[in-house]
Amino acid sequence: MRFGWKILGKWIVTAAWPYINSVLHLGTILHLLGADMMTRFLRLLGEDVVSVSGSDEHGTPIEVEARRKNIDPRKLTDEAHAYVTEILRRWGIELDNYSRTESPVHKKFVKEFMLGLEEKGYIFTQKMVLPYCERDKIFLPDRFIEGKCPRCGYPNARGDQCDSCGALLDPLDLISPRCAICGSKPVLRETTHWFFDLRALEDKVRRWLENHGELWDNVKNYSLRWIKEGLKPRSITRDNAWGIEAPFKGAEGKTIYVWFEALLGYLSASKEVLERSGRSFEEFWYDENTKTIYFIGKDNIPFHAVILPAMLMASDERYRLPSIISATEYLLYEGEKFSKSRRIGLWADEALYIINDPDYWRFALARIRPEERDTNFSWREFVKIVNSELNDDIGNYINRVLTFIEKHFDSTIPKPRELDNTDQEFIDRVWLHYSEYIDSMLKTKIKHASEQILEIARAGNQYLNKRAPWDEVRIDRERAGTTMYIAANTVALLALTLYPLTPNAARRIWRMLGYEEPLERSRYPSQKSFIIPPGRKIGKVEPLFKKLPQDFIERIEKIIAEAREKAQKERPEYLRF
Ligand SMILES: [Zn+2]
Ligand SMILES: [Zn+2]
């Protein structure tokens, strides 16, 4: 018996903070979706969850854009943050706190955290020469310098990271560097920066990684390989105006490097929301039984599996280190990398102009979530998922069961009598998939979990075909009642398992089953048991999903163009492209 999991305690569920210079596309909304699905799942398990993410607002791209427009960068990010928050709402992404790095709580937290690291001896200063653009009159950190990657030779690596091989870089590592704004060759200038002594934590982080039992293989292997090359101290200040002021003595005019402060957003955003609801931050972050989950893309592995744990270890031994880093591989769009400049891909606001109900997108993205390898979004696959999986397998099964009860049992859940082998086999099969669903979700393997939901629905359709209640009802009404009682219970199980993925549809199923209590107040059964009591009146039965029309694929270019135009009009100017 694999059942009877115990309450595990507290959970901190997070998604990587999207940089607020663009709208999320299908590949980047995956992380926020993952965190939302996980939060919903854990709540139905009865766990104590706080879920956070937020807009990453600082950093050079926004500063330069504001400079070019001669406006306050905050004006750009206010508009962009409001828009992205609204898009997340429309997608049904309801984290407890979608904060921002301009939040006063975050800024205060970051400054105190940094001073704490300095006090503990993990911060030192160093004079350095850095690339400087004489034409633009700025230092060229991070994304403001480009060149050839010293590791893989990719010609457009940025100063902080190579998009091709994922290597974290220093601007001076680049071969044939150029200013990313004007393309000119930078000169070198002297400046002082504050460094985080990552080297001093190398052994500790390595041991933590090696002994970690829950990290996905891709995360563990990548990080250990990365550490093998040796951890170098990393500069945590920048000569930028837009950001959180570096709190160190003598660092006036400098700001904290956006990457380091954004990582602390997981802590500050949970502090913000926990304290708002009268709970303490320490109660979650210091509790040995708290699990922390990070939904990120594979390009963010070093920051979450090496740098963040190192920062937490250096700051306070009591902090919970990452439990699960759910680092997905890349999602491609029709076989190509998403690209804003080449307009390859589909953006989160556009998607809802194509199909207004986020459940279709949420389900499709769960089905193709790149958990093991890079996966591909294609319109052909999307149609297949919506039409044959969501509509035929799941929607039709639920509809068959409920309309039969409506028609033959006066909309009342019938009373079962003794179960025979066919019933028992079906129940066992459903329970096996349900159990697999729970296990997969606990590991954040959402794609695998979605397969179990489909298996439950498919088993249900086969059970109905085998039992043929339409014949049973004429010969032995009680027998048909038993069949429909069992079937109705799997419908309830489908509502519960679908809820993290397709919350709107799950709530509709719940209402059709006649529940007055909201679905959110129910719990996943932990023992093999029936959920619905016989005798309950079910609600009005309506089709759950709609199929995409046959000519959808033929017309897709036109459909995308129209959606794109509508989204474009709605976006703040800064986010149009
Ligand atoms: Zn590279
Ligand atoms: Zn320049």
GROMACS .gro file of C-alpha atoms and ligand atoms in nm, residues 132-138 140 144 178-185, ligand 2:
model
   18
  132TYR     CA    1   3.394   5.120  -2.046
  133CYS     CA    2   3.222   5.264  -2.351
  134GLU     CA    3   3.357   5.608  -2.426
  135ARG     CA    4   3.078   5.682  -2.668
  136ASP     CA    5   2.793   5.596  -2.424
  137LYS     CA    6   2.997   5.705  -2.119
  138ILE     CA    7   2.910   5.402  -1.908
  140LEU     CA    8   2.968   4.789  -1.958
  144PHE     CA    9   2.594   4.555  -2.196
  178ARG     CA   10   3.194   4.502  -2.806
  179CYS     CA   11   2.951   4.751  -2.651
  180ALA     CA   12   2.605   4.601  -2.682
  181ILE     CA   13   2.448   4.942  -2.737
  182CYS     CA   14   2.668   5.101  -3.000
  183GLY     CA   15   2.895   4.814  -3.102
  184SER     CA   16   3.219   5.004  -3.041
  185LYS     CA   17   3.524   4.848  -2.884
  579ZN      ZN   18   2.865   5.208  -2.653
   0.00000   0.00000   0.00000
